[in-house]
Amino acid sequence: MTTGLIPGEQPPDPRPADGLPQQRHEPAGQGAMPVENRSRSSVITARAAASFEPVGRSVASARSFVRDTLQGWGFADIVDDAVVLTSELVTNAVVHAGTSADLLCLRSDDGVRIEVADRYPEREIPLQGSAITMGNPDREGGRGLQLCAALAGHWGVDYTPTHKTVWFQLDLPERPVGARSAGPSLPAHLLPLADTRVRVAVVQIDRTGSVSAWNEDAEELFGYSAEQVTGKPLTDFAAWPHTPGTGTGIADALQLSRWEGSYGIRGAHGRVIPVYASHLRVRDTDGEPSTVCLLVRDHERAVLQTPLRGPASDKSGTSEGQNTDPFEVFIGSPAPDDLDGLLQRTVERARDMLDGDSAFLLLATDDETELEVRASTGLPSARQRFARVPVEAGPGRYGSARMPAVHEDLAAVPGAVPLLNSTGMRSVVTVPLKVEGRLTGSLGVAAEAPGRYSNEEALRLQFAADRIALAVESARLGELERLRRGSLSFLVEASDLLAGTLDRDQTLALMAQMTVPTLATWCAVYTIADQASEPYLSYVLHEDEELIDGIKSLLSKIAPPDPVPTPGARVWSAPAEVAHQAALRTSMRSLGLSGSPTRQVTPGIGPTLATAAAVGGETVVLPLVARNRVIGMLTLGKPTDEHFRQEILELAEDLSRRAALALDNARLYSERTAISQSLQRSLLPPELPTIDGVEVEVIYRAAGEGNEVGGDFYDLFPISDGAYGFAIGDVCGTGPNAAAVTGLARHALRLLAREGLSGPAVLERLNSAILDEGARSRFLTLLYGEMRPQDDGSAELKVVCAGHPLPLRLRQDGTVEPAAEPQPLLGVIEDLELYEQTVTLDPGDVLLCVTDGVTERREGPRMLGDDGLADVLTTCTGLTAGAVAARIMRAVERFASEPPSDDMAILAMRVPGLHTD
């Protein structure tokens, strides 16, 4: 678009300039010549011209051009109508006709004439005949001429071979000379009440907020002399309406460039005097800022109050227009049911109302310390949505949240509205959303040009904000209630799932699966083994499984976040930064811009562009704290340009506390299980020795989850050349306590047997050792024997059966008989008189030794017993020792449907036959 202002000449040829106007205004003077081919009754005193390219953005640029031009000429009263008509005509040219538009503004003594020309003269506009319909008001296009007929004093259409020009003229309203606003003459009884003499207190406040000047009317109104108040803060005397005592509202109002409103002043008599105030921020001759305050009694506010501009009335004059709800005028009817829809419509209507380039709405947190971006238009909403800025203090402070504020040029006050940083917006007006005096949000409209807004626009926007604040707060509370109900349900389900497992890996997987995609797009879990260990990346999950490996590779190259025990989520920027750098390097290499064009990059090196986009958004870290120790970190991430909302972070914090306890319980259980299994394995004998001429098979089952050793035990070990000791026993009870006696018995047997003691002597000394344990001692049944293979293929056994189920001997003919006699068990009486019995196993014979867990296997009132065991053994003739043991165990397991509740051990020894092996 090109622009220019040339007195007495045609507009210059249009040239594109990035769609932005470059304008120049010059008074035409008395020598200005009227424009050819146009009949005018008054002299043109100034003109402004601009050309716009056929792009959608040109419509907003044309509006801004006309607004700036007319305000510069001092024609603020007709700006709104001119902007509306220009917007429609330029839209017809650049959007519907698809050509560039030439815009010309002409100033005269009577008013303003605006002409819009396009390059599509063939598209005629019928002007003759009253029956012709020029457009439907409900259609998108075709309304320009209707608006011209309704709003303009004069209008028309001119055709040339190359152009079609639509023009309109707006006449200046008649008003008293020099008046900014005026009201009609009123009867005396309708005039505002005032005292006999209206007193206007003039108070000047220095840069520290202290009173530096106090006039006579202030002394009369409030009862303080100038000496009593000079040098004291105004907040010592002022009372803010919605804040107990001297709230910060007064201090904030004194810092604004202009402010108007009401509060109270405590008089010398102690009572609060309501006042209406107008503040203006000025600089003295030394450049020091100060604030001049004009104060009157509140019922005399008409002396200072700027006339409020209400919502535009319905020009149709119908009774329906007079009864329209102001909320429906601004938002539309019906209002959106959901909060997001309501907020989005609000910012769009606010932008249109003030003819801005962008608008935004932020909602306050419950404690009013932060504002969260919830809706915007004309801004990179994906980047800004759910972003948070502090209200009171800290970096990125949003200082204009609690009161209406107008920033004429953000370049002069960088960072005043953090949301607009690096967006190109220069001027902005912001107003608070308040419900019952409490800050619930902030609404703002911004423009790319500086100086677009004044106090008048702030009043208009505040008028709208006051009417939507209650609806917004009601919708917000409804959404918050739904979120809280959903959060409770989510946490209950999460607690049940986490409590249902003690497996560490499964707990990590559950943590990730509960957060993705409900709370985040991706997550990573770091674990810390102990205080001296570094955090370790244990689990990574993304809602797109194809991106998991890339994220894992990226995070493995980044130092893990610090294990800070402070509760709450903290932002971790490292993943996004590293991903961005890696993506940039990958792109440069692919374009041959890395300086090494011949270098080949193998697939899979570094994160891909997809990985960079996946982790390019906001990443937060929540500590996993259990039993006053940081055991890991839960990392949640969003894709590029997305933020977490506060409610999601609070829910994630609740989840992290439950997950940390579940993870620590799983860790403790795993450690306990590992220790228990390691100790139990140490109680089991090493590999069984190979005995020439004898087959040996052992089957062992310990009762109880996680137990490898219980109260039953077995052993088979060499004593001397050609002699082997074997034992099978049962300690009273099961579990670790019984396993402790098991270890004592097994190791004592080996030691005593290798000392050359006989079987009865070995058991008698073991009995004494068990009794020496005192209260920890448990009685023990034990079958102990010594075996010597013979040269003739048989095996000689010397057996002592101390209270244990008798060993059974299976002969080759299928007969089964006990191989020993019962004797007293161990650990009960001190003086035992035991003896040993000699048994010879012929070739093909089997000796079966079991614990009572086998014989006492039950199914209701039925029990397997010694007879049942013997019946099963008779079917094992000709089987190897391994097959015999397996058949016995299978029969025991099938005897009852319930799993065994007692430890079981089976020891089978068989002498092979002469011709079968």
Tab-separated table of C-alpha atoms in Angstrom, residues 14 182 240 273 438 503 917:
chain	number	residue	atom	x	y	z
A	14	PRO	CA	-0.130	2.941	-5.607
A	182	ALA	CA	-22.646	19.175	26.014
A	240	TRP	CA	-10.376	2.080	49.148
A	273	ILE	CA	-16.048	11.178	53.518
A	438	ARG	CA	-12.672	-9.105	43.633
A	503	ASP	CA	6.126	-54.217	41.003
A	917	ASP	CA	20.127	-98.688	32.564
